[in-house]
mmCIF file of C-alpha atoms in Angstrom:
data_model
loop_
_atom_site.group_PDB
_atom_site.id
_atom_site.type_symbol
_atom_site.label_atom_id
_atom_site.label_comp_id
_atom_site.label_asym_id
_atom_site.label_seq_id
_atom_site.Cartn_x
_atom_site.Cartn_y
_atom_site.Cartn_z
ATOM 1 C CA MET A 1 71.677 88.814 107.140
ATOM 2 C CA LYS A 2 69.466 89.009 104.049
ATOM 3 C CA ILE A 3 65.727 89.261 104.734
ATOM 4 C CA LEU A 4 62.868 89.091 102.236
ATOM 5 C CA ILE A 5 59.616 90.778 103.290
ATOM 6 C CA GLY A 6 56.511 89.926 101.273
ATOM 7 C CA ASP A 7 53.364 91.944 101.946
ATOM 8 C CA ASP A 8 50.989 93.939 99.759
ATOM 9 C CA HIS A 9 50.726 96.796 102.284
ATOM 10 C CA LEU A 10 53.604 99.237 101.930
ATOM 11 C CA LEU A 11 53.097 100.782 105.370
ATOM 12 C CA PHE A 12 53.248 97.398 107.052
ATOM 13 C CA ARG A 13 56.410 96.456 105.165
ATOM 14 C CA GLU A 14 58.043 99.684 106.298
ATOM 15 C CA GLY A 15 56.956 99.150 109.898
ATOM 16 C CA LEU A 16 58.170 95.566 109.929
ATOM 17 C CA ARG A 17 61.487 96.602 108.448
ATOM 18 C CA ARG A 18 61.985 99.188 111.198
ATOM 19 C CA LEU A 19 61.352 96.531 113.826
ATOM 20 C CA LEU A 20 63.792 94.201 112.121
ATOM 21 C CA GLU A 21 66.418 96.919 111.942
ATOM 22 C CA GLN A 22 66.290 97.160 115.737
ATOM 23 C CA LEU A 23 66.978 93.433 116.016
ATOM 24 C CA GLN A 24 69.345 93.003 113.069
ATOM 25 C CA GLY A 25 71.111 96.312 112.519
ATOM 26 C CA GLU A 26 73.375 95.000 109.764
ATOM 27 C CA ALA A 27 70.610 93.266 107.813
ATOM 28 C CA SER A 28 69.792 94.008 104.191
ATOM 29 C CA PHE A 29 66.195 93.919 103.035
ATOM 30 C CA VAL A 30 64.348 93.013 99.855
ATOM 31 C CA GLU A 31 60.636 93.790 99.609
ATOM 32 C CA ALA A 32 57.848 92.330 97.487
ATOM 33 C CA GLY A 33 54.227 93.443 97.183
ATOM 34 C CA THR A 34 52.726 90.382 95.471
ATOM 35 C CA PHE A 35 53.278 86.659 95.630
ATOM 36 C CA ASP A 36 54.708 86.676 92.104
ATOM 37 C CA GLU A 37 57.242 89.290 93.204
ATOM 38 C CA VAL A 38 58.211 87.067 96.132
ATOM 39 C CA LEU A 39 58.796 84.197 93.691
ATOM 40 C CA ASN A 40 60.817 86.420 91.366
ATOM 41 C CA GLN A 41 63.032 87.557 94.238
ATOM 42 C CA CYS A 42 63.554 83.939 95.270
ATOM 43 C CA ARG A 43 64.563 83.094 91.698
ATOM 44 C CA ALA A 44 66.888 86.077 91.316
ATOM 45 C CA GLY A 45 69.930 84.250 92.644
ATOM 46 C CA MET A 46 70.117 85.726 96.133
ATOM 47 C CA THR A 47 69.926 83.288 99.024
ATOM 48 C CA PHE A 48 67.976 84.744 101.932
ATOM 49 C CA ASP A 49 68.507 84.005 105.604
ATOM 50 C CA ILE A 50 64.812 84.309 106.367
ATOM 51 C CA ILE A 51 61.587 85.071 104.486
ATOM 52 C CA LEU A 52 58.694 86.873 106.188
ATOM 53 C CA MET A 53 55.495 86.964 104.188
ATOM 54 C CA ASP A 54 51.765 87.471 104.362
ATOM 55 C CA LEU A 55 49.112 85.079 103.152
ATOM 56 C CA HIS A 56 46.497 86.037 100.560
ATOM 57 C CA MET A 57 48.671 88.584 98.760
ATOM 58 C CA PRO A 58 47.829 89.356 95.113
ATOM 59 C CA ASN A 59 48.599 86.253 92.974
ATOM 60 C CA TRP A 60 48.478 84.053 96.114
ATOM 61 C CA PRO A 61 47.994 80.489 94.796
ATOM 62 C CA GLY A 62 47.055 78.938 98.130
ATOM 63 C CA PHE A 63 49.251 77.179 100.637
ATOM 64 C CA ASP A 64 51.102 75.287 97.913
ATOM 65 C CA GLY A 65 52.778 78.633 97.290
ATOM 66 C CA LEU A 66 54.788 78.071 100.464
ATOM 67 C CA ARG A 67 56.151 74.869 98.934
ATOM 68 C CA GLU A 68 57.156 76.784 95.805
ATOM 69 C CA ILE A 69 59.139 79.263 97.880
ATOM 70 C CA GLN A 70 60.843 76.493 99.850
ATOM 71 C CA ALA A 71 61.795 74.744 96.616
ATOM 72 C CA LEU A 72 63.455 77.937 95.382
ATOM 73 C CA GLN A 73 65.109 78.712 98.732
ATOM 74 C CA PRO A 74 65.766 75.282 100.290
ATOM 75 C CA GLY A 75 66.450 75.318 103.993
ATOM 76 C CA VAL A 76 65.496 78.981 104.433
ATOM 77 C CA PRO A 77 62.944 79.607 107.215
ATOM 78 C CA VAL A 78 59.635 80.935 105.886
ATOM 79 C CA VAL A 79 57.599 82.722 108.559
ATOM 80 C CA VAL A 80 54.030 83.877 107.941
ATOM 81 C CA VAL A 81 53.120 87.337 109.261
ATOM 82 C CA SER A 82 49.386 87.658 108.661
ATOM 83 C CA ALA A 83 46.251 89.534 109.665
ATOM 84 C CA SER A 84 44.442 86.206 109.726
ATOM 85 C CA GLU A 85 44.286 84.378 113.032
ATOM 86 C CA ALA A 86 42.021 81.636 111.701
ATOM 87 C CA LEU A 87 43.096 78.210 112.876
ATOM 88 C CA GLY A 88 42.711 76.893 109.334
ATOM 89 C CA ASP A 89 45.246 79.409 108.045
ATOM 90 C CA ILE A 90 47.680 78.676 110.881
ATOM 91 C CA ARG A 91 47.444 74.925 110.385
ATOM 92 C CA GLY A 92 47.558 75.260 106.602
ATOM 93 C CA ALA A 93 50.750 77.296 106.790
ATOM 94 C CA LEU A 94 52.420 74.896 109.218
ATOM 95 C CA ASP A 95 51.347 71.824 107.266
ATOM 96 C CA HIS A 96 52.943 73.334 104.147
ATOM 97 C CA GLY A 97 56.295 73.988 105.791
ATOM 98 C CA ALA A 98 56.085 77.424 107.425
ATOM 99 C CA THR A 99 58.446 77.629 110.395
ATOM 100 C CA GLY A 100 56.340 80.128 112.329
ATOM 101 C CA TYR A 101 53.153 82.200 112.301
ATOM 102 C CA ILE A 102 52.993 85.741 113.705
ATOM 103 C CA PRO A 103 49.639 87.598 113.757
ATOM 104 C CA LYS A 104 49.758 91.226 112.652
ATOM 105 C CA SER A 105 47.569 92.076 115.634
ATOM 106 C CA SER A 106 50.494 91.316 117.983
ATOM 107 C CA SER A 107 51.788 94.179 120.097
ATOM 108 C CA VAL A 108 55.208 95.613 119.268
ATOM 109 C CA LYS A 109 56.615 93.839 122.335
ATOM 110 C CA VAL A 110 55.160 90.484 121.287
ATOM 111 C CA MET A 111 56.215 90.994 117.666
ATOM 112 C CA MET A 112 59.799 91.761 118.683
ATOM 113 C CA GLY A 113 59.879 88.757 121.002
ATOM 114 C CA ALA A 114 58.516 86.532 118.254
ATOM 115 C CA LEU A 115 61.074 87.792 115.740
ATOM 116 C CA ASN A 116 63.886 87.338 118.254
ATOM 117 C CA LEU A 117 62.767 83.749 118.779
ATOM 118 C CA VAL A 118 62.661 83.100 115.038
ATOM 119 C CA PHE A 119 66.124 84.601 114.510
ATOM 120 C CA SER A 120 67.525 82.322 117.209
ATOM 121 C CA GLY A 121 66.214 79.282 115.334
ATOM 122 C CA GLY A 122 62.996 78.859 117.305
ATOM 123 C CA ILE A 123 59.367 78.614 116.229
ATOM 124 C CA TYR A 124 56.705 81.164 117.173
ATOM 125 C CA LEU A 125 53.000 80.414 117.141
ATOM 126 C CA PRO A 126 50.209 82.645 118.501
ATOM 127 C CA PRO A 127 49.020 81.911 122.063
ATOM 128 C CA GLY A 128 46.358 79.221 122.113
ATOM 129 C CA ALA A 129 47.197 77.936 118.631
ATOM 130 C CA LEU A 130 49.002 74.860 119.950
ATOM 131 C CA THR A 131 46.120 73.768 122.155
ATOM 132 C CA ALA A 132 43.553 74.582 119.491
ATOM 133 C CA SER A 133 45.496 72.633 116.898
ATOM 134 C CA MET A 134 45.627 69.532 119.047
ATOM 135 C CA ASP A 135 41.925 69.805 119.938
ATOM 136 C CA ALA A 136 40.926 70.180 116.282
ATOM 137 C CA ALA A 137 43.287 67.717 114.615
ATOM 138 C CA PRO A 138 43.021 63.913 114.721
ATOM 139 C CA ARG A 139 45.573 62.204 116.923
ATOM 140 C CA ARG A 140 48.429 60.625 114.990
ATOM 141 C CA ARG A 141 48.488 56.858 115.169
ATOM 142 C CA SER A 142 51.982 56.869 116.609
ATOM 143 C CA ILE A 143 50.944 58.969 119.610
ATOM 144 C CA GLU A 144 49.333 56.864 122.308
ATOM 145 C CA ILE A 145 46.797 59.197 123.907
ATOM 146 C CA THR A 146 45.715 56.682 126.535
ATOM 147 C CA ASP A 147 49.085 56.647 128.256
ATOM 148 C CA ARG A 148 50.438 60.183 128.623
ATOM 149 C CA ASN A 149 52.754 59.258 131.472
ATOM 150 C CA ALA A 150 54.614 56.768 129.315
ATOM 151 C CA GLY A 151 56.326 59.618 127.436
ATOM 152 C CA TYR A 152 55.013 58.443 124.051
ATOM 153 C CA GLY A 153 57.840 55.944 123.710
ATOM 154 C CA LEU A 154 60.553 58.586 124.112
ATOM 155 C CA THR A 155 63.619 58.151 126.259
ATOM 156 C CA GLN A 156 64.276 60.574 129.102
ATOM 157 C CA ARG A 157 66.915 62.362 127.014
ATOM 158 C CA GLN A 158 64.550 62.619 124.056
ATOM 159 C CA ARG A 159 61.887 64.122 126.302
ATOM 160 C CA GLU A 160 64.430 66.704 127.454
ATOM 161 C CA VAL A 161 65.282 67.536 123.835
ATOM 162 C CA LEU A 162 61.573 67.739 122.960
ATOM 163 C CA GLU A 163 60.986 70.159 125.827
ATOM 164 C CA CYS A 164 63.785 72.333 124.452
ATOM 165 C CA LEU A 165 62.134 72.234 121.023
ATOM 166 C CA ARG A 166 58.872 73.300 122.626
ATOM 167 C CA LEU A 167 60.670 76.326 124.063
ATOM 168 C CA GLY A 168 61.897 77.247 120.601
ATOM 169 C CA LYS A 169 65.571 76.516 121.178
ATOM 170 C CA SER A 170 67.960 75.829 118.329
ATOM 171 C CA ASN A 171 70.034 72.650 118.073
ATOM 172 C CA LYS A 172 73.093 74.634 119.145
ATOM 173 C CA GLN A 173 71.309 75.912 122.273
ATOM 174 C CA ILE A 174 70.017 72.430 123.092
ATOM 175 C CA ALA A 175 73.499 70.965 122.714
ATOM 176 C CA TYR A 176 74.959 73.568 125.083
ATOM 177 C CA GLU A 177 72.256 73.201 127.734
ATOM 178 C CA LEU A 178 72.231 69.394 127.732
ATOM 179 C CA GLY A 179 75.974 68.929 127.324
ATOM 180 C CA LEU A 180 75.654 67.158 123.971
ATOM 181 C CA SER A 181 77.200 67.602 120.555
ATOM 182 C CA GLU A 182 75.031 69.133 117.837
ATOM 183 C CA GLY A 183 75.294 65.873 115.929
ATOM 184 C CA THR A 184 73.842 63.959 118.876
ATOM 185 C CA VAL A 185 71.028 66.495 119.173
ATOM 186 C CA LYS A 186 70.188 65.979 115.492
ATOM 187 C CA ILE A 187 70.034 62.216 116.064
ATOM 188 C CA HIS A 188 67.648 62.726 119.006
ATOM 189 C CA VAL A 189 65.496 65.131 116.977
ATOM 190 C CA THR A 190 65.229 62.626 114.135
ATOM 191 C CA ALA A 191 64.237 59.894 116.602
ATOM 192 C CA ILE A 192 61.625 62.190 118.154
ATOM 193 C CA PHE A 193 60.099 62.938 114.761
ATOM 194 C CA LYS A 194 59.868 59.215 114.033
ATOM 195 C CA SER A 195 58.343 58.373 117.420
ATOM 196 C CA LEU A 196 55.739 61.132 117.206
ATOM 197 C CA GLY A 197 54.956 60.555 113.537
ATOM 198 C CA VAL A 198 55.799 64.153 112.598
ATOM 199 C CA LYS A 199 57.911 65.656 109.822
ATOM 200 C CA ASN A 200 59.268 68.913 111.242
ATOM 201 C CA ARG A 201 60.014 70.898 114.400
ATOM 202 C CA THR A 202 56.709 72.770 114.268
ATOM 203 C CA GLN A 203 54.669 69.575 114.315
ATOM 204 C CA ALA A 204 56.879 68.251 117.118
ATOM 205 C CA VAL A 205 56.141 71.419 119.125
ATOM 206 C CA ILE A 206 52.412 70.809 118.683
ATOM 207 C CA ALA A 207 52.869 67.218 119.886
ATOM 208 C CA ALA A 208 54.878 68.488 122.856
ATOM 209 C CA ALA A 209 51.999 70.755 123.819
ATOM 210 C CA ALA A 210 49.700 67.726 123.880
ATOM 211 C CA MET A 211 52.133 65.832 126.056
ATOM 212 C CA SER A 212 52.236 68.621 128.628
ATOM 213 C CA ALA A 213 48.469 69.169 128.615
#
């Protein structure tokens, strides 16, 4: 596994790498101390398995920078590991394609659990962020808030798949647990996105939190 760590604090990069080494002993690491260095590493020809990076590093261009990274490393999960726990930063990162958000203030136990979840294909968000996001954001037109018990137009199977997404499970895990093929799971996930008016798994997880509220 090839992991890119982007952070302007050397001590934090070293600490994060030691945690990652406990979870992924055979991993190789590339480090960057500025946003421009992150971009250069993404352009260098190596395809990473995951990118962990801070916000507001030197040369940080704003959240559009996440789009730049995704364009250079298509399909690679980009997870924000940041000192900021501001809802605006969390939502901004998710809206621009981040597949997770881990606060630096997390305990070692929480950090390791979050990283484990990310490596298994799940999505980690800080506690309370889901509820706060739904309270602060306008309801999407395709989500009928006056009829929670109707399942938002989802079939029973789609609700089961959505619950698995909420728990951070990968398509492979969902397929195994529900006795489906991965192809069928992908079809259900696509249908869920369309029904909820969302574009990615993270937004679907936020919608799932509203459904269970």
